[in-house]
GROMACS .gro file of C-alpha atoms in nm:
model
  221
    1ASP     CA    1   9.218  -1.660   2.243
    2ALA     CA    2   8.904  -1.553   2.278
    3ARG     CA    3   8.690  -1.864   2.255
    4GLU     CA    4   8.917  -1.931   2.616
    5MET     CA    5   8.849  -1.585   2.688
    6TYR     CA    6   8.533  -1.548   2.701
    7ALA     CA    7   8.492  -1.947   2.843
    8ALA     CA    8   8.626  -1.860   3.088
    9ALA     CA    9   8.411  -1.567   3.184
   10GLU     CA   10   8.138  -1.746   3.083
   11ARG     CA   11   8.237  -2.040   3.373
   12ASN     CA   12   8.329  -1.720   3.652
   13LYS     CA   13   8.009  -1.569   3.528
   14VAL     CA   14   8.124  -1.268   3.520
   15MET     CA   15   8.110  -1.062   3.194
   16LEU     CA   16   8.393  -1.019   2.870
   17GLN     CA   17   8.374  -0.721   2.672
   18ASP     CA   18   8.580  -0.699   2.307
   19GLY     CA   19   8.609  -0.261   2.308
   20VAL     CA   20   8.514  -0.217   1.968
   21TRP     CA   21   8.446   0.074   2.166
   22SER     CA   22   8.255   0.190   1.822
   23ARG     CA   23   7.972   0.036   1.818
   24PHE     CA   24   7.836   0.249   2.144
   25PHE     CA   25   7.816   0.563   1.980
   26PRO     CA   26   7.493   0.676   1.941
   27ALA     CA   27   7.533   0.790   1.536
   28ILE     CA   28   7.691   0.457   1.434
   29GLU     CA   29   7.375   0.320   1.691
   30HIS     CA   30   7.121   0.561   1.457
   31ALA     CA   31   7.296   0.372   1.153
   32ARG     CA   32   7.271   0.054   1.295
   33SER     CA   33   6.878   0.065   1.367
   34LEU     CA   34   6.800   0.269   0.983
   35MET     CA   35   7.014  -0.105   0.817
   36GLU     CA   36   6.744  -0.384   1.059
   37ALA     CA   37   6.488  -0.127   0.939
   38GLY     CA   38   6.549  -0.119   0.553
   39ALA     CA   39   6.545   0.210   0.548
   40ILE     CA   40   6.836   0.239   0.222
   41GLY     CA   41   6.720  -0.138   0.168
   42ASP     CA   42   6.940  -0.431   0.060
   43VAL     CA   43   7.279  -0.386   0.196
   44VAL     CA   44   7.509  -0.517  -0.095
   45THR     CA   45   7.843  -0.265  -0.049
   46ILE     CA   46   8.029  -0.084   0.195
   47GLN     CA   47   8.303   0.069   0.170
   48ALA     CA   48   8.575   0.222   0.431
   49ASP     CA   49   8.934   0.319   0.503
   50PHE     CA   50   9.092   0.293   0.906
   51ASP     CA   51   9.255  -0.037   0.950
   52ALA     CA   52   9.144  -0.379   1.011
   53LEU     CA   53   8.966  -0.373   1.335
   54TYR     CA   54   8.788  -0.029   1.240
   55THR     CA   55   8.690  -0.083   0.894
   56ALA     CA   56   8.607  -0.490   0.912
   57GLN     CA   57   8.300  -0.370   1.199
   58ALA     CA   58   8.145  -0.203   0.928
   59VAL     CA   59   8.081  -0.596   0.772
   60THR     CA   60   7.962  -0.736   1.121
   61LEU     CA   61   7.812  -0.410   1.138
   62ALA     CA   62   7.625  -0.434   0.803
   63TYR     CA   63   7.608  -0.789   0.719
   64GLY     CA   64   7.632  -0.919   1.134
   65ASP     CA   65   7.659  -1.330   1.120
   66ALA     CA   66   7.707  -1.369   0.693
   67LYS     CA   67   7.990  -1.521   0.607
   68PRO     CA   68   8.269  -1.390   0.373
   69VAL     CA   69   8.274  -1.678   0.037
   70ASN     CA   70   8.624  -1.505  -0.059
   71ILE     CA   71   8.908  -1.234   0.063
   72GLN     CA   72   9.105  -1.084  -0.167
   73VAL     CA   73   9.415  -0.878   0.033
   74SER     CA   74   9.652  -0.678  -0.067
   75GLY     CA   75   9.962  -0.541   0.158
   76ARG     CA   76  10.048  -0.657   0.502
   77ARG     CA   77   9.985  -0.704   0.829
   78GLY     CA   78  10.034  -0.354   1.016
   79GLY     CA   79  10.079  -0.125   0.697
   80GLN     CA   80   9.855   0.006   0.376
   81GLY     CA   81   9.709  -0.193   0.167
   82GLY     CA   82   9.338  -0.330   0.174
   83ALA     CA   83   9.088  -0.583   0.178
   84MET     CA   84   8.766  -0.662  -0.070
   85LEU     CA   85   8.473  -0.930   0.078
   86GLU     CA   86   8.328  -1.100  -0.103
   87PHE     CA   87   7.966  -1.221   0.050
   88SER     CA   88   7.682  -1.401  -0.127
   89ASN     CA   89   7.383  -1.233  -0.299
   90ASN     CA   90   7.629  -0.978  -0.520
   91ARG     CA   91   7.730  -0.834  -0.125
   92PHE     CA   92   8.108  -0.666  -0.131
   93ALA     CA   93   8.270  -0.495   0.133
   94HIS     CA   94   8.604  -0.298   0.033
   95LEU     CA   95   8.830  -0.158   0.283
   96THR     CA   96   9.124  -0.039   0.274
   97PHE     CA   97   9.348  -0.008   0.526
   98ILE     CA   98   9.539   0.338   0.550
   99ALA     CA   99   9.908   0.481   0.630
  100PHE     CA  100   9.994   0.671   0.904
  101PRO     CA  101  10.101   0.880   0.812
  102SER     CA  102   9.870   1.046   0.519
  103GLU     CA  103   9.531   1.217   0.446
  104PHE     CA  104   9.372   0.929   0.480
  105PRO     CA  105   8.957   1.058   0.482
  106GLU     CA  106   8.823   0.760   0.777
  107VAL     CA  107   8.505   0.747   0.605
  108THR     CA  108   8.257   0.501   0.577
  109GLU     CA  109   7.938   0.476   0.419
  110PHE     CA  110   7.614   0.183   0.364
  111VAL     CA  111   7.514   0.140   0.044
  112GLY     CA  112   7.172   0.033  -0.025
  113THR     CA  113   6.974  -0.103  -0.261
  114LYS     CA  114   6.718   0.226  -0.142
  115GLY     CA  115   6.995   0.444  -0.032
  116ARG     CA  116   7.308   0.519   0.142
  117ILE     CA  117   7.421   0.585   0.425
  118THR     CA  118   7.723   0.817   0.570
  119LEU     CA  119   7.934   0.793   0.908
  120GLU     CA  120   8.176   1.099   0.887
  121GLN     CA  121   8.458   1.160   0.924
  122PRO     CA  122   8.615   0.985   1.200
  123ALA     CA  123   8.377   0.738   1.082
  124HIS     CA  124   8.511   0.491   1.373
  125CYS     CA  125   8.453   0.703   1.664
  126PRO     CA  126   8.169   0.964   1.518
  127THR     CA  127   7.927   1.194   1.567
  128ALA     CA  128   7.731   1.271   1.262
  129LEU     CA  129   7.580   1.124   1.000
  130THR     CA  130   7.462   1.162   0.691
  131VAL     CA  131   7.108   1.000   0.459
  132ARG     CA  132   7.091   1.017   0.208
  133ILE     CA  133   6.733   0.822   0.016
  134PRO     CA  134   6.587   0.891  -0.301
  135PRO     CA  135   6.299   0.850  -0.456
  136VAL     CA  136   6.455   0.641  -0.727
  137THR     CA  137   6.805   0.562  -0.740
  138PRO     CA  138   7.074   0.544  -0.873
  139SER     CA  139   6.961   0.922  -0.829
  140ARG     CA  140   7.172   1.107  -1.044
  141TYR     CA  141   7.166   0.848  -1.290
  142MET     CA  142   6.805   0.809  -1.309
  143ALA     CA  143   6.663   1.112  -1.182
  144GLY     CA  144   6.861   1.374  -1.441
  145ASN     CA  145   7.161   1.405  -1.251
  146THR     CA  146   6.975   1.562  -0.950
  147PRO     CA  147   7.138   1.484  -0.590
  148SER     CA  148   6.993   1.235  -0.446
  149PRO     CA  149   6.797   1.394  -0.072
  150MET     CA  150   6.981   1.451   0.289
  151GLN     CA  151   6.964   1.439   0.670
  152ARG     CA  152   7.238   1.537   0.868
  153PHE     CA  153   7.237   1.414   1.210
  154GLU     CA  154   7.431   1.579   1.504
  155TYR     CA  155   7.593   1.368   1.798
  156PRO     CA  156   7.818   1.626   1.981
  157LEU     CA  157   8.019   1.464   2.196
  158PRO     CA  158   7.934   1.472   2.557
  159GLY     CA  159   8.056   1.836   2.718
  160SER     CA  160   8.178   1.713   3.028
  161ILE     CA  161   8.468   1.566   2.973
  162SER     CA  162   8.818   1.650   2.887
  163LEU     CA  163   9.117   1.458   2.749
  164PRO     CA  164   9.391   1.689   2.684
  165GLY     CA  165   9.582   1.517   2.400
  166ALA     CA  166   9.307   1.296   2.335
  167PHE     CA  167   9.287   1.160   1.924
  168PRO     CA  168   8.929   1.234   1.761
  169ASN     CA  169   8.639   1.150   2.030
  170GLN     CA  170   8.804   0.964   2.303
  171GLN     CA  171   8.547   1.112   2.475
  172GLY     CA  172   8.337   0.887   2.360
  173PHE     CA  173   8.479   0.623   2.516
  174TYR     CA  174   8.171   0.723   2.789
  175TYR     CA  175   7.925   0.564   2.584
  176MET     CA  176   8.034   0.257   2.667
  177THR     CA  177   8.117   0.252   2.989
  178GLU     CA  178   7.786   0.339   3.059
  179ALA     CA  179   7.649   0.121   2.838
  180ILE     CA  180   7.852  -0.172   3.033
  181HIS     CA  181   7.750  -0.052   3.347
  182ARG     CA  182   7.399  -0.073   3.218
  183CYS     CA  183   7.463  -0.405   3.146
  184LEU     CA  184   7.558  -0.493   3.489
  185ALA     CA  185   7.277  -0.382   3.692
  186ALA     CA  186   7.053  -0.532   3.421
  187GLY     CA  187   7.241  -0.861   3.567
  188LEU     CA  188   7.360  -0.889   3.130
  189ARG     CA  189   7.694  -1.054   3.157
  190GLU     CA  190   7.745  -0.873   2.737
  191CYS     CA  191   7.614  -0.597   2.536
  192PRO     CA  192   7.410  -0.640   2.274
  193GLN     CA  193   7.594  -0.320   2.127
  194PHE     CA  194   7.855  -0.579   2.054
  195ASN     CA  195   7.833  -0.997   2.201
  196ARG     CA  196   8.034  -1.223   2.215
  197THR     CA  197   7.854  -1.374   1.919
  198GLU     CA  198   7.935  -1.158   1.685
  199SER     CA  199   8.263  -1.021   1.868
  200LEU     CA  200   8.339  -1.421   1.779
  201HIS     CA  201   8.204  -1.313   1.457
  202LEU     CA  202   8.426  -1.042   1.411
  203VAL     CA  203   8.799  -1.190   1.550
  204GLY     CA  204   8.754  -1.505   1.249
  205ILE     CA  205   8.755  -1.193   0.950
  206LEU     CA  206   9.047  -1.027   1.079
  207GLU     CA  207   9.199  -1.351   1.171
  208ALA     CA  208   9.143  -1.487   0.713
  209ILE     CA  209   9.230  -1.119   0.612
  210ASN     CA  210   9.586  -1.081   0.827
  211SER     CA  211   9.680  -1.453   0.707
  212LEU     CA  212   9.671  -1.340   0.431
  213ARG     CA  213   9.818  -1.031   0.456
  214MET     CA  214  10.139  -1.162   0.636
  215GLY     CA  215  10.271  -1.386   0.398
  216ASN     CA  216  10.245  -1.064   0.031
  217SER     CA  217  10.558  -0.936  -0.016
  218GLU     CA  218  10.461  -0.863  -0.357
  219PRO     CA  219  10.216  -0.543  -0.429
  220GLY     CA  220   9.879  -0.666  -0.550
  221ARG     CA  221   9.920  -1.054  -0.473
   0.00000   0.00000   0.00000
């Protein structure tokens, strides 16, 4: 369906933008720039909790177009459970799909060979991130149980937008709509924060996860 929709948009020379609004938050753009610059070394583990879409988009944010070589899933579609994705070069993503209601943390962490980036809760629409880059890793084990130094960056939401009764940080949709307007004004038909290629890649990962979840009726299967 996604491929057909993109093809139709291309034929008609219009923009079709996947609405993964997370990618337009300044904290997430900052995290991406840090990883692309190699600030935390090679990302080897991703840990995220929420639902399949928002946890899986963290995977493509860090690992780009890499395709998983193995996926293990537990739980039924639409409910709690989890997935472990294995990638080449001994890289993994551990995704937890939470249950409503529960007091879930909703934090995303990118663990690298040189440091760690934490998208603070709510991680799919964060207003803060924490960066830990110690002199040596793992810091506690190699530096006499000394915690890693950390930097916290805050990105307050636009104060001009009020949404009574909104879910967390929904004012942040502003970031995506503004980016789309900028791209259209520049003659672009996709946004670099989340382009067509990555959209289709993410859809493929979600399809693989959900196809495994649908048939799971036994714990741990």
